[in-house]
Amino acid sequence: MFQSRPCIANYRGITGQPKRGVQSVGKSTQDWIQRVRARGRQLESLDDQSFRASAARCRDRIRVRDDAVVLDNTIESFALTGEALRRTTGMSYYDVQLCGGFVLAAGTIAEIQTGEGKTITTALPTVLHAWSGRGVHVATTNDYLSSRDHDELKPVYDMLGFSVGLLQPQGPVEEKIEAYACDITYGPGYEFGFDFLKDQLAIRSRHQTRLGERFLRSLQGIDSHEATPAQRGHAFAIIDEADSVLIDEATTPLILAGGKSSAATSPALYQFARRISLDLSEDDDYIIDPIKRTIRLTPDGWKRIHQRFDSRPPGQLARPWSQLIENALRAERILQCDVDYVVQEGQVMIVDPNTGRIHDERKWSSGLHQAVEAKEQVEMTDENETHARITRQRYIGFYDGVAGLTGTASDSESELREFYRLPVVRIETNKPCVRQHLPLRCFDSCRNKFDAIADDAAGRSRRGQPVLIGTGTIQESKLLSRRLSEQGISHVVLNGLQDDEEASIVRRAGVSGAVTVATNMAGRGTDIKPDAGALAAGGLHVAAASMHACQRVDRQLAGRAARQGDPGSCQFYAAADDELIQSRGPDLAAEMIASAGPTGECRKDFSVALRRIQRQAEADALVQRQRMVAHDDWMESVQSSLARRA
């Protein structure tokens, strides 16, 4: 698994506690911060030309000796970064941000609360490790955030003499090569992983292509970039929203697929399998596991589907007949439109359950995507052939050094340490957080829950308080939007269907009286700034329409309110027919219904029971990741053994 490398700074006194558990910052950092401040005051007196010369000397000193991690060089680098930030943006670092920079430079996960300026804090370790010229990868959760952070910090990097690139998902290989050649490269975490897999395929194809063939291709003028690796190495990675990238997204491996499978199932067979699946009965013919979201045929169901096997239309089967039926059942009974996927322009597009974003380039494997296309009656695409795969845990292990930051690392401290050898260090806030956490409200049905959310939002909006309503799915956002419209409440929706408008919607969400309905897209990285009228009315109010299976996601959503000492509030809602409660707590659902009053609101407090369900879901996800990593380790040992025998 992941091994720490010597390029990580190891400053004595960076933490003041034992190695296990969430750590706090040691007293030594206060002396270091004062040294950064003193050097920064000296740099302020320099003109731009002299300042750039100082930056060049720092670069040469570090590059020649390769000793960026020496404390004196770190202090010089931080001072230069702070002065470049001041000259280009007018902002200055708070002490807690400099403290976060030292923690990140030491190769740890810094728990920095939402609204504390994580974006500019990231620049400190980025610049420190970029001096070496080996390249720094800055990974975010999605392309919107990577583009935003790249654009915000590019003037700082330019002033210090660095080149900075941005990965465009599905961009041409020439642009990828150019982006990776830069001193600093921004991009979504998954994009770095997929590009690594593409590079491995390129290297493999280059080794398999005979010399004569390459010469002939060059004579014919055929572009040979397809066999050129884009990444030039894995020196240092800084991961924003590290718990999302390293844990939530790490439940499934990165799989690179493409091209038409050599053994594809004909579209008519998918349609035939769907028709048969609609005739089957739950419990008698198949069993649904709502927690694992899987379907298994019973012995009676297996017999029934094979009785109709001979009446199938002509065509090739790429997989067992029972798997075709189980895919059809899963498409019909488990996967939901506007929850797990959307249909746009005649295509089935997967919705990321962690971020709420739509990925038109992703497909389910093993014929499941085609089963969903048959369900939605859209043109069926070809099955892709899997070319390569890797777990995120293994990919991160290729880096010489890794650091990360997030506002919700403490809940995952043990997993971050076990899988990635990354300790968690908590950073204090610049100003005390004054967020008001209102009591959980529970209802007997989503309908009554939505009515209560709409009524509360209407009252707050009339008082001038902006409201952000967070939903778990696109479907939920549409239902809430309809309820708000029925009550005449003006609002906007951000649910993955308005990519081009995302930045402007986020900007307007803090306007006095504004009401915004958003999926998980607004739960991480979005900085909603309340205007003066909004602050006077109590600041941003966050209403969470449902509880997520992972409490960290709920904490991220609540963190949109009351940032940097501003006023704000949050409140969570739950209903007996919420998917989380239905799948994991049917007895709890019955109890909630029984305790409901005339308006459908429960008289009892179910917060403890709901938190218990969340912990169970988190534990199940951890087991899934552990099994995936164990399988990956076993596969690597088998491949290594075969390679030694060859």
XYZ file of C-alpha atoms in Angstrom:
646
model
C 0.000 0.000 0.000
C 0.973 3.652 0.142
C 4.524 4.361 1.270
C 5.779 7.762 2.405
C 8.749 9.059 0.437
C 11.605 11.299 1.610
C 10.499 14.347 -0.387
C 7.950 15.076 2.361
C 8.981 17.838 4.730
C 9.533 16.541 8.254
C 9.677 19.619 10.454
C 10.237 18.981 14.143
C 7.311 20.320 16.141
C 4.722 20.367 13.368
C 2.357 18.518 15.714
C 2.227 18.414 19.456
C 0.525 15.078 20.055
C 1.181 11.345 19.593
C 0.953 9.811 16.150
C -2.459 8.164 16.419
C -5.718 10.111 16.321
C -6.434 13.608 15.043
C -3.487 15.812 15.942
C -3.166 19.510 16.693
C -0.464 21.913 15.593
C 2.627 22.220 17.769
C 3.889 25.476 19.272
C 6.898 25.640 16.947
C 4.728 26.771 14.050
C 4.095 30.134 15.728
C 7.813 30.930 15.511
C 7.853 29.859 11.866
C 4.864 32.070 11.076
C 6.611 35.081 12.596
C 9.668 34.366 10.447
C 7.437 34.254 7.348
C 5.885 37.592 8.369
C 9.282 39.199 8.895
C 10.580 38.032 5.525
C 7.329 39.130 3.903
C 7.795 42.692 5.173
C 11.229 42.763 3.555
C 9.794 41.585 0.229
C 7.098 44.280 0.284
C 9.718 46.973 -0.298
C 10.958 45.383 -3.550
C 9.755 46.432 -6.972
C 8.316 43.720 -9.221
C 11.589 43.110 -11.036
C 13.558 42.692 -7.808
C 10.799 40.521 -6.380
C 10.917 38.187 -9.379
C 14.695 38.020 -9.015
C 14.257 36.893 -5.393
C 11.851 34.200 -6.566
C 14.356 33.038 -9.184
C 17.107 32.770 -6.567
C 14.840 30.670 -4.356
C 14.064 28.409 -7.304
C 17.725 27.982 -8.222
C 18.747 27.255 -4.645
C 16.078 24.585 -4.222
C 16.470 23.095 -7.684
C 20.251 22.744 -7.448
C 20.201 21.133 -4.010
C 16.721 19.558 -4.214
C 16.071 20.627 -0.633
C 12.688 22.358 -0.703
C 11.789 20.614 2.519
C 14.487 22.395 4.542
C 12.759 24.785 6.951
C 14.658 27.917 5.834
C 13.663 27.307 2.219
C 10.064 26.675 3.256
C 9.900 29.995 5.095
C 11.381 31.827 2.097
C 8.927 30.088 -0.236
C 5.913 30.914 1.951
C 6.973 34.561 2.201
C 7.337 34.798 -1.585
C 3.952 33.161 -2.104
C 2.287 35.494 0.382
C 3.765 38.571 -1.272
C 2.788 37.344 -4.747
C -0.751 36.791 -3.446
C -0.873 40.319 -2.028
C 0.413 41.922 -5.227
C -1.904 40.038 -7.581
C -5.137 39.717 -5.567
C -4.876 42.173 -2.674
C -5.355 39.324 -0.178
C -3.018 38.340 2.635
C -2.633 35.087 4.520
C -4.040 34.705 8.015
C -1.848 32.980 10.576
C -4.074 29.894 10.497
C -3.634 29.653 6.722
C 0.147 29.795 7.051
C -0.163 27.146 9.743
C -2.178 25.021 7.312
C 0.550 25.503 4.731
C 3.197 24.096 7.076
C 0.973 21.117 7.883
C 0.426 20.392 4.182
C 4.123 20.787 3.423
C 4.758 18.092 6.022
C 2.742 15.595 3.980
C -0.409 15.321 6.070
C -4.142 15.850 5.782
C -4.995 19.294 7.124
C -8.522 19.552 8.504
C -9.388 23.125 7.578
C -12.997 24.098 8.190
C -15.225 25.269 5.355
C -14.897 28.935 4.503
C -11.365 29.262 5.870
C -9.714 29.877 2.488
C -8.523 26.407 1.510
C -7.942 27.471 -2.104
C -5.270 30.056 -1.348
C -3.827 27.890 1.438
C -3.188 25.222 -1.192
C -0.855 27.616 -3.015
C 1.701 27.480 -0.171
C 2.731 23.796 -0.463
C 2.106 23.887 -4.214
C 4.720 26.588 -4.739
C 7.124 24.979 -2.265
C 7.221 21.704 -4.188
C 6.988 23.307 -7.630
C 10.422 24.956 -7.229
C 12.054 21.577 -7.883
C 10.703 21.500 -11.443
C 9.426 17.925 -11.083
C 5.782 18.948 -11.268
C 2.967 19.278 -8.740
C -0.520 17.838 -9.311
C -3.397 19.652 -7.597
C -6.451 17.384 -7.581
C -10.004 18.542 -6.885
C -13.331 16.707 -6.821
C -14.546 17.981 -10.208
C -13.587 20.019 -13.257
C -15.579 23.079 -12.133
C -13.517 23.456 -8.958
C -10.211 22.734 -10.690
C -10.964 25.382 -13.317
C -12.045 27.887 -10.664
C -8.971 27.336 -8.467
C -6.643 27.387 -11.482
C -8.023 30.725 -12.642
C -7.930 32.237 -9.148
C -4.302 31.337 -8.435
C -2.764 31.582 -11.906
C -1.734 35.262 -11.408
C 0.131 34.240 -8.234
C 1.980 31.451 -10.008
C 2.739 33.677 -12.995
C 4.362 36.297 -10.779
C 6.586 33.633 -9.226
C 7.666 32.383 -12.648
C 5.741 29.102 -12.743
C 3.874 27.600 -15.654
C 0.444 26.249 -14.735
C -1.787 23.883 -16.707
C -5.409 22.784 -16.495
C -6.646 19.318 -17.440
C -9.722 19.397 -19.645
C -11.718 16.164 -19.296
C -11.731 14.261 -22.587
C -9.322 16.830 -24.021
C -6.922 15.905 -26.840
C -3.684 14.218 -25.875
C -1.624 17.174 -27.127
C -3.318 19.457 -24.582
C -2.827 16.870 -21.848
C 0.901 16.608 -22.602
C 1.194 20.395 -22.497
C -0.694 20.610 -19.181
C 1.460 17.931 -17.542
C 4.641 19.607 -18.775
C 3.818 22.638 -16.609
C 5.288 23.184 -13.159
C 1.779 22.969 -11.666
C -1.160 21.000 -13.072
C -4.772 21.358 -11.900
C -7.483 18.815 -12.606
C -10.150 16.521 -11.155
C -8.709 13.653 -9.134
C -10.235 11.012 -11.389
C -8.729 12.664 -14.477
C -5.182 12.161 -13.165
C -5.987 8.493 -12.601
C -7.535 7.950 -16.028
C -4.604 9.694 -17.722
C -2.253 7.347 -15.876
C -4.163 4.351 -17.246
C -4.056 5.809 -20.751
C -0.311 6.270 -20.398
C 0.110 2.638 -19.381
C -1.787 1.567 -22.490
C 0.325 3.897 -24.620
C 3.542 2.458 -23.202
C 2.271 -1.072 -23.716
C 1.242 -0.398 -27.321
C 4.576 1.261 -28.032
C 6.415 -1.828 -26.818
C 4.147 -4.096 -28.834
C 4.444 -2.114 -32.068
C 7.253 -3.325 -34.273
C 9.929 -0.888 -35.450
C 8.936 -1.285 -39.111
C 5.328 -0.435 -38.342
C 6.314 2.760 -36.520
C 8.535 3.780 -39.453
C 5.716 3.108 -41.922
C 3.274 5.181 -39.840
C 5.697 8.101 -39.839
C 6.086 7.890 -43.635
C 2.301 7.902 -43.981
C 2.044 10.995 -41.803
C -0.016 9.242 -39.137
C 0.050 11.048 -35.790
C 2.049 9.081 -33.233
C 0.967 11.106 -30.185
C -1.444 8.333 -29.277
C 1.517 6.319 -28.033
C 3.115 9.206 -26.119
C 2.584 9.228 -22.335
C 1.081 12.487 -21.082
C 2.254 12.383 -17.466
C 5.946 12.967 -16.811
C 6.057 11.585 -13.293
C 4.428 11.587 -9.876
C 6.472 13.843 -7.626
C 3.917 15.534 -5.382
C 0.119 15.676 -5.215
C -2.089 18.020 -3.230
C -5.648 16.784 -2.922
C -8.466 19.212 -2.190
C -11.503 17.712 -0.426
C -9.237 14.776 0.342
C -11.857 12.666 2.099
C -14.081 12.808 -0.982
C -11.289 11.910 -3.419
C -9.514 9.336 -1.230
C -12.496 7.729 0.493
C -15.920 8.419 -1.035
C -14.757 8.037 -4.634
C -12.374 5.217 -3.714
C -15.246 2.788 -3.169
C -15.038 1.898 -6.868
C -11.876 1.523 -8.989
C -11.004 3.643 -11.993
C -11.824 1.593 -15.089
C -10.669 2.649 -18.544
C -12.830 1.181 -21.278
C -13.210 1.856 -24.959
C -13.788 0.384 -28.345
C -16.449 -2.113 -29.242
C -16.400 -5.362 -27.311
C -15.493 -8.326 -29.475
C -18.433 -10.267 -28.016
C -21.357 -7.831 -27.877
C -24.947 -8.782 -27.125
C -27.447 -7.748 -29.806
C -29.906 -4.931 -28.892
C -32.905 -7.199 -29.534
C -31.743 -9.523 -26.764
C -31.596 -6.646 -24.258
C -35.172 -5.717 -25.134
C -36.245 -9.358 -24.854
C -34.551 -9.656 -21.445
C -36.386 -6.538 -20.289
C -39.774 -7.932 -21.312
C -39.079 -11.135 -19.393
C -37.915 -9.200 -16.323
C -41.225 -7.323 -16.199
C -43.058 -10.651 -15.879
C -41.022 -11.779 -12.863
C -42.180 -11.387 -9.261
C -40.116 -10.175 -6.331
C -39.429 -12.786 -3.623
C -40.727 -15.614 -5.842
C -38.354 -15.080 -8.778
C -35.732 -12.675 -7.449
C -34.533 -11.066 -4.238
C -33.476 -7.429 -3.902
C -30.733 -6.371 -1.498
C -31.580 -2.671 -0.929
C -28.337 -1.994 0.928
C -25.939 -3.472 -1.635
C -28.329 -2.466 -4.447
C -28.077 -5.871 -6.080
C -30.565 -8.439 -7.393
C -30.277 -12.221 -7.233
C -32.463 -14.721 -9.048
C -34.088 -17.427 -6.927
C -33.997 -21.078 -8.082
C -37.602 -20.699 -9.310
C -36.682 -17.508 -11.141
C -33.674 -19.172 -12.725
C -35.889 -21.982 -14.033
C -38.523 -19.551 -15.312
C -36.134 -17.437 -17.362
C -34.516 -20.492 -18.924
C -37.904 -21.853 -19.933
C -38.174 -18.835 -22.227
C -34.561 -18.938 -23.379
C -35.368 -20.872 -26.569
C -37.881 -18.218 -27.665
C -35.246 -15.485 -27.652
C -34.589 -13.525 -30.868
C -31.504 -14.447 -32.896
C -28.239 -12.887 -31.855
C -25.031 -13.410 -29.922
C -24.887 -13.513 -26.123
C -21.796 -11.907 -24.607
C -22.565 -13.168 -21.093
C -24.761 -15.708 -19.301
C -28.503 -15.417 -19.884
C -29.130 -15.084 -16.139
C -26.814 -12.057 -15.955
C -28.706 -10.412 -18.800
C -31.952 -10.839 -16.864
C -30.412 -9.629 -13.590
C -29.138 -6.524 -15.396
C -32.634 -5.887 -16.739
C -34.096 -6.305 -13.253
C -31.538 -3.975 -11.729
C -32.269 -1.364 -14.397
C -36.007 -1.611 -13.686
C -36.101 -2.059 -9.920
C -33.005 -0.330 -8.531
C -31.589 2.303 -10.883
C -33.798 5.393 -11.096
C -33.888 8.185 -13.638
C -32.957 11.575 -12.102
C -31.351 9.710 -9.207
C -28.697 7.378 -10.607
C -28.756 8.738 -14.149
C -30.428 11.250 -16.446
C -31.549 10.993 -20.048
C -30.331 13.906 -22.161
C -30.284 14.207 -25.935
C -31.240 10.567 -26.253
C -28.371 9.344 -24.069
C -28.203 7.735 -20.640
C -25.727 9.720 -18.516
C -24.547 8.583 -15.091
C -24.940 10.865 -12.060
C -22.072 10.732 -9.566
C -23.685 9.817 -6.210
C -21.004 11.686 -4.258
C -21.010 14.993 -6.126
C -24.357 15.061 -7.939
C -22.583 15.808 -11.212
C -23.471 14.282 -14.558
C -20.757 12.362 -16.420
C -21.636 11.735 -20.046
C -18.318 9.945 -20.605
C -18.956 7.221 -18.005
C -20.759 3.928 -18.566
C -21.781 1.024 -16.395
C -19.985 -2.165 -17.326
C -20.973 -5.776 -18.030
C -24.035 -4.833 -20.063
C -25.786 -2.875 -17.300
C -25.605 0.395 -19.234
C -27.298 -1.240 -22.229
C -30.005 -2.634 -19.930
C -30.774 0.902 -18.745
C -30.842 2.110 -22.358
C -33.360 -0.636 -23.155
C -35.471 0.495 -20.204
C -35.436 4.132 -21.361
C -36.074 3.191 -25.009
C -33.096 5.171 -26.334
C -30.613 4.203 -29.023
C -28.408 1.457 -27.662
C -24.675 2.032 -27.516
C -22.022 -0.620 -27.974
C -20.585 -2.389 -24.971
C -17.076 -1.200 -24.253
C -14.155 -3.461 -23.586
C -12.223 -2.898 -20.361
C -8.624 -1.961 -21.154
C -7.200 -1.142 -17.723
C -8.210 -0.516 -14.134
C -6.651 0.711 -10.926
C -7.850 1.546 -7.444
C -7.400 5.103 -6.265
C -5.485 3.759 -3.279
C -2.891 2.180 -5.554
C -2.653 5.160 -7.895
C -1.991 7.579 -5.026
C 0.820 5.273 -3.933
C 2.820 6.151 -7.054
C 3.434 9.697 -5.800
C 6.637 10.492 -3.946
C 4.644 12.775 -1.666
C 0.983 13.490 -0.967
C -0.864 16.051 1.117
C -4.542 16.854 1.357
C -7.024 19.207 2.923
C -10.698 19.053 3.776
C -13.105 20.283 6.404
C -14.263 16.788 7.355
C -11.186 14.597 7.828
C -11.508 13.712 11.512
C -14.322 11.198 10.911
C -12.032 9.260 8.561
C -8.730 9.627 10.413
C -8.115 5.902 10.891
C -8.842 5.036 7.253
C -6.648 7.836 5.913
C -3.827 6.562 8.104
C -4.366 2.869 7.302
C -4.695 3.117 3.527
C -2.571 6.177 2.725
C -0.232 6.626 5.721
C -1.531 10.198 6.032
C -2.038 11.615 9.537
C -4.769 14.208 10.133
C -3.921 17.554 11.734
C -6.690 19.935 12.797
C -6.260 23.654 12.017
C -8.046 26.235 14.149
C -10.486 28.650 12.498
C -9.495 32.272 11.986
C -12.706 33.435 13.675
C -15.067 31.453 15.917
C -17.852 29.719 13.989
C -21.281 31.069 15.024
C -23.367 28.682 12.933
C -26.752 27.906 14.511
C -27.686 24.218 14.281
C -31.468 23.913 14.477
C -33.133 20.659 15.617
C -33.776 17.839 13.157
C -37.351 17.772 11.815
C -38.856 14.391 10.895
C -42.034 13.627 8.932
C -44.177 10.681 7.950
C -43.777 11.368 4.211
C -41.659 13.323 1.760
C -44.756 15.232 0.691
C -45.284 16.688 4.169
C -41.541 17.207 4.535
C -41.380 19.216 1.309
C -44.357 21.334 2.419
C -42.553 22.190 5.659
C -39.318 23.063 3.840
C -41.186 25.295 1.383
C -43.089 27.074 4.175
C -39.901 27.713 6.141
C -38.031 28.929 3.042
C -40.868 31.304 2.160
C -40.833 32.892 5.605
C -37.059 33.324 5.658
C -37.019 34.731 2.126
C -39.637 37.347 3.038
C -37.409 38.439 5.933
C -34.479 38.853 3.544
C -32.571 35.723 4.569
C -31.141 33.662 1.672
C -31.922 29.940 1.757
C -29.965 27.062 0.233
C -32.035 23.869 0.068
C -29.751 20.868 -0.352
C -31.178 17.736 -1.939
C -29.726 14.267 -2.356
C -30.847 13.674 -5.943
C -31.917 15.493 -9.090
C -35.365 13.946 -8.666
C -35.684 15.422 -5.179
C -34.588 18.844 -6.449
C -37.282 18.749 -9.140
C -39.999 17.777 -6.644
C -38.986 20.544 -4.252
C -38.807 23.053 -7.087
C -42.349 22.120 -8.093
C -43.558 22.565 -4.504
C -41.888 25.989 -4.255
C -43.437 27.063 -7.559
C -46.891 25.966 -6.370
C -46.472 28.316 -3.407
C -45.280 31.159 -5.627
C -41.754 31.188 -4.204
C -39.174 32.491 -6.672
C -36.104 30.256 -6.749
C -33.335 28.799 -8.915
C -32.210 25.187 -9.250
C -28.670 23.801 -9.467
C -28.717 20.055 -10.052
C -26.187 19.176 -12.722
C -28.445 20.103 -15.626
C -27.185 23.704 -15.731
C -23.396 23.325 -15.960
C -22.902 26.568 -17.876
C -24.830 28.551 -15.253
C -23.227 27.031 -12.157
C -20.900 29.913 -11.292
C -23.602 32.569 -11.668
C -26.139 30.529 -9.651
C -23.638 30.153 -6.800
C -22.891 33.898 -6.877
C -26.600 34.795 -6.628
C -27.317 32.288 -3.841
C -26.104 34.736 -1.180
C -28.315 37.623 -2.279
C -30.810 38.775 0.344
C -34.028 36.731 0.079
C -32.711 34.347 -2.592
C -33.882 30.725 -2.541
C -31.652 28.123 -4.223
C -32.355 24.411 -4.589
C -29.177 22.404 -5.160
C -27.949 18.814 -5.172
C -24.607 17.719 -3.697
C -22.953 19.952 -6.312
C -23.254 22.796 -3.810
C -22.028 20.702 -0.885
C -18.271 20.920 -1.472
C -16.050 23.747 -2.567
C -18.782 26.283 -3.292
C -18.297 29.632 -1.580
C -21.644 31.412 -1.191
C -21.069 34.993 -0.035
C -24.094 36.621 1.679
C -24.565 40.312 0.890
C -25.090 42.996 3.540
C -28.867 42.553 3.590
C -28.502 38.800 3.943
C -26.092 39.140 6.870
C -28.466 41.542 8.607
C -31.259 38.969 8.225
C -29.241 36.178 9.835
C -26.902 35.060 7.052
C -27.301 32.050 4.775
C -29.691 29.344 5.985
C -29.067 25.782 4.790
C -32.008 23.376 4.723
C -30.940 19.777 4.096
C -33.932 18.029 2.522
C -32.635 14.591 3.491
C -29.760 13.005 5.361
C -26.947 11.449 3.347
C -25.645 7.943 4.011
C -22.338 9.541 5.035
C -22.378 12.149 7.789
C -19.341 13.895 6.311
C -21.449 14.878 3.285
C -24.048 16.389 5.620
C -21.338 18.333 7.437
C -20.044 19.684 4.140
C -23.512 20.937 3.196
C -24.003 22.593 6.586
C -20.605 24.219 6.117
C -21.945 26.434 3.335
C -23.480 28.603 6.084
C -21.749 30.833 8.649
C -18.335 30.945 6.998
C -15.438 33.076 8.281
C -17.326 34.271 11.356
C -20.482 35.319 9.484
C -23.903 34.498 10.949
C -25.806 31.569 9.481
C -27.872 28.524 10.305
C -28.672 25.006 9.155
C -31.419 22.463 9.680
C -31.859 18.863 8.561
C -35.074 17.142 7.526
C -35.986 13.459 7.241
C -39.044 11.485 6.161
C -40.109 7.895 6.673
C -40.019 7.269 2.926
C -36.498 8.654 2.416
C -34.379 6.106 0.535
C -31.820 5.845 3.354
C -34.505 5.002 5.924
C -36.451 2.682 3.632
C -33.374 0.626 2.739
C -31.718 0.470 6.154
C -34.420 1.148 8.743
C -37.879 -0.106 7.756
C -38.803 -0.515 11.434
C -37.718 3.064 12.078
C -39.902 4.217 9.177
C -42.934 2.568 10.766
C -42.127 4.213 14.098
C -41.840 7.631 12.437
C -45.224 7.226 10.775
C -46.813 6.189 14.069
C -45.462 9.264 15.881
C -46.632 11.795 13.270
C -49.054 14.560 14.193
C -51.781 16.212 12.070
C -49.240 17.982 9.813
C -47.218 14.809 9.376
C -44.385 16.019 11.615
C -43.085 13.488 14.121
C -43.492 14.213 17.812
C -40.406 12.163 18.768
C -36.727 12.942 18.231
C -35.191 10.362 15.880
C -31.749 11.964 15.512
C -29.935 9.212 17.447
C -31.594 6.446 15.419
C -30.805 8.179 12.130
C -27.169 8.677 13.113
C -27.004 4.952 13.907
C -28.174 4.192 10.362
C -25.513 6.517 8.949
C -22.780 4.781 10.939
C -23.960 1.432 9.613
C -23.836 2.720 6.028
C -20.361 4.163 6.581
C -19.147 0.872 8.039
C -20.491 -1.059 5.046
C -18.728 1.323 2.649
C -15.462 0.859 4.563
C -15.751 -2.929 4.284
C -16.314 -2.575 0.542
C -13.164 -0.473 0.182
C -11.141 -2.905 2.289
C -12.251 -5.837 0.147
C -11.453 -3.958 -3.047
C -7.947 -3.093 -1.838
C -7.356 -6.675 -0.663
C -8.418 -7.992 -4.071
C -6.178 -5.437 -5.779
C -3.210 -6.493 -3.622
C -3.893 -10.152 -4.432
C -4.056 -9.424 -8.167
C -0.758 -7.549 -8.023
C 0.927 -10.444 -6.209
C -0.360 -12.891 -8.837
C 0.862 -10.690 -11.683
C 4.250 -10.233 -10.023
C 4.573 -13.987 -9.550
C 3.723 -14.646 -13.199
C 6.174 -11.964 -14.318
C 8.998 -13.578 -12.315
C 8.297 -16.960 -13.907
C 8.201 -15.553 -17.436
